[in-house]
Amino acid sequence: MTQQPNAADSTPAITPTDTALGSIVHSHTQMDYVAQAFRDGEREDPPTRDEYEFGQPVYATETVRGTPYAVIGVVYDTRLVDPDQGRDGPRLSAPDQEMFVPGYVNEKQTMLGIALLGTAELDADPHQHSNGEAGGDPQSFTAVSQSMPQWTLDIDDFVYALSDDGFRQFHTHDGTLNLEYYERLIATADQFGPEVVLAIVDRLRRLTDADAVLDVVEKKVRWQSSESRGVLR
């Protein structure tokens, strides 16, 4: 369901200075993506680990049928990948080269699991630079939907950290707090579903005054989790 605002929020939701965390490299489902975090040497100012921490809100931008959108998600998992693990010693650099040389290319990667939460229409196209970075002016959300996105992200799409202002607007765009996605998020994030919902609840406590609604969501999530696996009490 797309909700129109009761009153305009003039605070930008996304800006050209938002931190680029990585780029999409894989998807498990239409709601579950993997982004490769940028490393030293790939960016002038690569993200630090705390900038893609568990529960960090993120977004990518897409234009669908002429309408610009921010696709909102959350980091629910982080995996470290070392392709050289288990290899014994140096390798031949080429089949016809009879000398051993060490491999100096650092192939270690950090992969971010990202679950989608919904979409937000933007008041103007943010314009992608040739290197994939968002450009143009700061953008506000003109409409928000927490329903399942009907289209996918693309390989190499940049993923950015969503600001507190953007995260608050995504949840309170119609004047009331909305977490319509939370059961879908629990299913998408699988074993980390309850924990990532609770991380979102904690973040929203700082950004809104909807403690009563958040208390209800937290109690329901904890009860469902304790019933299913007896972890969160």
Short mmCIF file of C-alpha atoms in Angstrom, two decimals:
data_model
loop_
_atom_site.label_atom_id
_atom_site.label_comp_id
_atom_site.label_asym_id
_atom_site.label_seq_id
_atom_site.Cartn_x
_atom_site.Cartn_y
_atom_site.Cartn_z
CA MET A 1 0.00 0.00 0.00
CA THR A 2 1.33 3.41 -0.95
CA GLN A 3 0.60 6.11 1.60
CA GLN A 4 0.37 9.81 0.83
CA PRO A 5 1.68 12.18 3.48
CA ASN A 6 -0.62 14.29 5.62
CA ALA A 7 2.00 17.03 5.69
CA ALA A 8 5.16 17.51 3.67
CA ASP A 9 8.45 16.72 5.34
CA SER A 10 11.01 19.15 3.97
CA THR A 11 13.95 17.28 5.52
CA PRO A 12 15.91 15.44 2.80
CA ALA A 13 15.70 11.66 3.02
CA ILE A 14 18.71 10.94 0.81
CA THR A 15 21.63 13.17 -0.15
CA PRO A 16 24.65 13.01 -2.50
CA THR A 17 26.90 12.69 0.55
CA ASP A 18 25.33 9.46 1.84
CA THR A 19 28.00 6.80 2.37
CA ALA A 20 28.29 4.24 -0.45
CA LEU A 21 28.65 0.90 1.33
CA GLY A 22 29.02 -1.52 -1.58
CA SER A 23 27.38 -2.88 -4.72
CA ILE A 24 24.91 -5.67 -5.42
CA VAL A 25 26.56 -8.91 -6.56
CA HIS A 26 23.92 -11.58 -5.95
CA SER A 27 20.35 -12.27 -4.85
CA HIS A 28 18.77 -15.20 -3.05
CA THR A 29 15.18 -14.09 -3.66
CA GLN A 30 13.39 -10.95 -4.80
CA MET A 31 13.57 -9.69 -1.21
CA ASP A 32 17.02 -10.97 -0.22
CA TYR A 33 20.22 -9.52 -1.74
CA VAL A 34 23.97 -9.71 -1.25
CA ALA A 35 26.19 -6.64 -1.58
CA GLN A 36 29.98 -6.64 -1.64
CA ALA A 37 31.32 -3.99 0.72
CA PHE A 38 33.84 -1.57 -0.76
CA ARG A 39 37.46 -2.07 0.38
CA ASP A 40 40.56 0.06 0.62
CA GLY A 41 41.71 0.95 -2.87
CA GLU A 42 38.22 0.66 -4.36
CA ARG A 43 36.99 3.91 -2.86
CA GLU A 44 38.66 7.12 -1.81
CA ASP A 45 36.83 6.84 1.51
CA PRO A 46 35.69 3.21 1.95
CA PRO A 47 33.09 2.45 4.62
CA THR A 48 34.13 1.31 8.06
CA ARG A 49 32.62 -1.76 9.71
CA ASP A 50 30.37 0.28 11.97
CA GLU A 51 28.80 1.90 8.88
CA TYR A 52 27.39 -1.44 7.73
CA GLU A 53 26.64 -2.89 11.14
CA PHE A 54 23.83 -5.33 11.83
CA GLY A 55 20.50 -3.49 11.52
CA GLN A 56 21.92 -0.62 9.41
CA PRO A 57 19.22 0.80 7.09
CA VAL A 58 20.30 1.07 3.46
CA TYR A 59 18.91 2.08 0.09
CA ALA A 60 19.53 1.83 -3.64
CA THR A 61 17.97 4.03 -6.31
CA GLU A 62 15.99 2.80 -9.30
CA THR A 63 13.88 4.46 -11.99
CA VAL A 64 10.82 2.42 -12.98
CA ARG A 65 8.55 3.57 -15.81
CA GLY A 66 9.96 7.06 -15.47
CA THR A 67 9.45 7.32 -11.70
CA PRO A 68 12.54 7.53 -9.44
CA TYR A 69 12.51 5.39 -6.30
CA ALA A 70 14.64 4.64 -3.30
CA VAL A 71 14.52 0.93 -2.50
CA ILE A 72 14.84 0.61 1.27
CA GLY A 73 16.50 -2.35 3.00
CA VAL A 74 18.39 -3.37 6.11
CA VAL A 75 21.66 -5.21 6.73
CA TYR A 76 20.75 -8.48 8.46
CA ASP A 77 23.93 -10.53 7.95
CA THR A 78 27.65 -10.10 7.26
CA ARG A 79 29.93 -12.82 5.86
CA LEU A 80 33.67 -12.85 5.32
CA VAL A 81 34.99 -14.55 2.18
CA ASP A 82 38.62 -15.57 1.65
CA PRO A 83 39.07 -17.44 -1.67
CA ASP A 84 42.65 -18.38 -0.69
CA GLN A 85 41.65 -20.21 2.46
CA GLY A 86 42.94 -23.77 2.34
CA ARG A 87 45.40 -23.23 -0.49
CA ASP A 88 48.89 -24.55 0.23
CA GLY A 89 51.73 -22.22 -0.72
CA PRO A 90 52.22 -20.18 -3.87
CA ARG A 91 50.91 -21.17 -7.27
CA LEU A 92 52.34 -21.08 -10.78
CA SER A 93 51.47 -17.73 -12.27
CA ALA A 94 50.76 -19.35 -15.65
CA PRO A 95 50.87 -22.89 -17.10
CA ASP A 96 53.97 -22.11 -19.23
CA GLN A 97 55.87 -20.21 -16.54
CA GLU A 98 58.15 -22.50 -14.57
CA MET A 99 58.59 -20.37 -11.51
CA PHE A 100 56.48 -19.82 -8.45
CA VAL A 101 55.27 -16.32 -7.65
CA PRO A 102 53.16 -15.19 -4.72
CA GLY A 103 49.71 -13.78 -5.36
CA TYR A 104 49.60 -10.19 -4.19
CA VAL A 105 45.96 -9.46 -5.09
CA ASN A 106 43.84 -9.21 -1.98
CA GLU A 107 40.68 -11.16 -2.79
CA LYS A 108 39.21 -11.13 0.70
CA GLN A 109 35.68 -9.76 0.66
CA THR A 110 32.97 -8.72 3.09
CA MET A 111 29.48 -9.67 1.93
CA LEU A 112 26.39 -7.96 3.31
CA GLY A 113 23.03 -9.70 3.50
CA ILE A 114 20.31 -7.14 2.73
CA ALA A 115 16.58 -7.70 3.19
CA LEU A 116 14.26 -5.28 1.40
CA LEU A 117 11.64 -3.40 3.43
CA GLY A 118 9.84 -1.39 0.77
CA THR A 119 10.14 1.58 -1.57
CA ALA A 120 9.80 5.35 -1.52
CA GLU A 121 9.12 7.62 -4.46
CA LEU A 122 11.56 10.50 -4.81
CA ASP A 123 10.68 14.09 -5.66
CA ALA A 124 13.25 14.11 -8.47
CA ASP A 125 15.62 11.74 -10.24
CA PRO A 126 18.86 11.58 -8.20
CA HIS A 127 20.86 11.01 -11.42
CA GLN A 128 23.59 8.38 -11.33
CA HIS A 129 27.10 9.45 -12.21
CA SER A 130 29.09 7.25 -14.58
CA ASN A 131 30.82 5.60 -11.61
CA GLY A 132 27.48 4.63 -10.08
CA GLU A 133 27.39 7.23 -7.34
CA ALA A 134 24.26 9.21 -6.62
CA GLY A 135 24.43 12.81 -7.70
CA GLY A 136 22.17 15.82 -7.98
CA ASP A 137 20.35 17.49 -5.12
CA PRO A 138 19.08 16.04 -1.83
CA GLN A 139 15.80 14.18 -2.30
CA SER A 140 12.68 13.79 -0.14
CA PHE A 141 10.19 10.95 -0.12
CA THR A 142 6.89 11.86 -1.83
CA ALA A 143 5.19 8.51 -1.19
CA VAL A 144 6.14 5.41 0.75
CA SER A 145 5.19 1.74 0.37
CA GLN A 146 6.17 -1.00 2.79
CA SER A 147 4.69 -3.66 0.49
CA MET A 148 6.91 -6.13 -1.32
CA PRO A 149 8.67 -4.38 -4.24
CA GLN A 150 7.37 -5.70 -7.56
CA TRP A 151 10.72 -5.30 -9.37
CA THR A 152 14.30 -6.22 -8.60
CA LEU A 153 17.57 -4.44 -8.02
CA ASP A 154 20.33 -4.85 -10.61
CA ILE A 155 23.82 -6.30 -10.37
CA ASP A 156 26.33 -3.50 -9.59
CA ASP A 157 23.68 -1.19 -8.11
CA PHE A 158 25.29 0.90 -5.40
CA VAL A 159 23.97 0.49 -1.86
CA TYR A 160 24.06 3.52 0.45
CA ALA A 161 23.62 4.03 4.17
CA LEU A 162 20.17 5.51 4.84
CA SER A 163 20.22 8.47 7.20
CA ASP A 164 18.20 8.67 10.39
CA ASP A 165 15.97 11.27 8.73
CA GLY A 166 15.33 8.97 5.78
CA PHE A 167 14.64 5.99 8.04
CA ARG A 168 12.20 8.03 10.13
CA GLN A 169 10.39 9.30 7.02
CA PHE A 170 10.10 5.78 5.66
CA HIS A 171 8.27 4.71 8.84
CA THR A 172 6.19 7.82 9.59
CA HIS A 173 5.40 9.24 6.17
CA ASP A 174 1.62 9.28 6.70
CA GLY A 175 1.85 10.73 10.19
CA THR A 176 1.69 7.40 12.03
CA LEU A 177 4.31 4.73 12.65
CA ASN A 178 4.21 1.83 10.17
CA LEU A 179 6.06 -1.49 10.25
CA GLU A 180 3.90 -3.42 7.80
CA TYR A 181 6.91 -5.38 6.57
CA TYR A 182 8.02 -6.87 9.88
CA GLU A 183 6.59 -10.40 9.47
CA ARG A 184 7.99 -10.55 5.92
CA LEU A 185 11.35 -9.36 7.24
CA ILE A 186 11.41 -12.11 9.88
CA ALA A 187 10.84 -14.70 7.15
CA THR A 188 13.43 -13.17 4.80
CA ALA A 189 16.17 -12.80 7.42
CA ASP A 190 15.51 -16.36 8.65
CA GLN A 191 17.59 -17.13 11.76
CA PHE A 192 18.35 -13.44 12.34
CA GLY A 193 14.79 -12.23 11.65
CA PRO A 194 13.70 -11.46 15.24
CA GLU A 195 17.03 -9.82 16.06
CA VAL A 196 16.98 -7.49 13.05
CA VAL A 197 13.38 -6.45 13.79
CA LEU A 198 14.39 -5.65 17.37
CA ALA A 199 17.37 -3.66 16.06
CA ILE A 200 14.95 -1.63 13.95
CA VAL A 201 12.66 -1.12 16.96
CA ASP A 202 15.61 0.19 18.99
CA ARG A 203 16.56 2.60 16.22
CA LEU A 204 12.99 3.87 15.88
CA ARG A 205 12.79 4.51 19.62
CA ARG A 206 15.54 7.10 19.14
CA LEU A 207 13.89 8.69 16.12
CA THR A 208 10.18 8.75 17.04
CA ASP A 209 7.91 9.14 20.03
CA ALA A 210 5.85 6.03 19.17
CA ASP A 211 6.99 3.96 22.15
CA ALA A 212 3.53 2.46 22.68
CA VAL A 213 3.41 0.99 19.17
CA LEU A 214 7.02 -0.15 19.36
CA ASP A 215 6.37 -1.87 22.71
CA VAL A 216 3.58 -3.90 21.08
CA VAL A 217 5.81 -4.91 18.16
CA GLU A 218 8.69 -5.84 20.47
CA LYS A 219 6.48 -7.98 22.73
CA LYS A 220 4.98 -9.78 19.73
CA VAL A 221 8.37 -10.49 18.17
CA ARG A 222 9.82 -11.76 21.45
CA TRP A 223 6.79 -13.96 22.07
CA GLN A 224 6.87 -15.42 18.54
CA SER A 225 10.60 -16.07 18.83
CA SER A 226 10.35 -17.72 22.23
CA GLU A 227 7.55 -19.94 20.95
CA SER A 228 9.48 -21.02 17.85
CA ARG A 229 13.00 -21.44 19.23
CA GLY A 230 13.18 -20.30 22.83
CA VAL A 231 15.93 -17.75 22.24
CA LEU A 232 14.57 -14.29 22.99
CA ARG A 233 12.96 -13.90 26.40
#
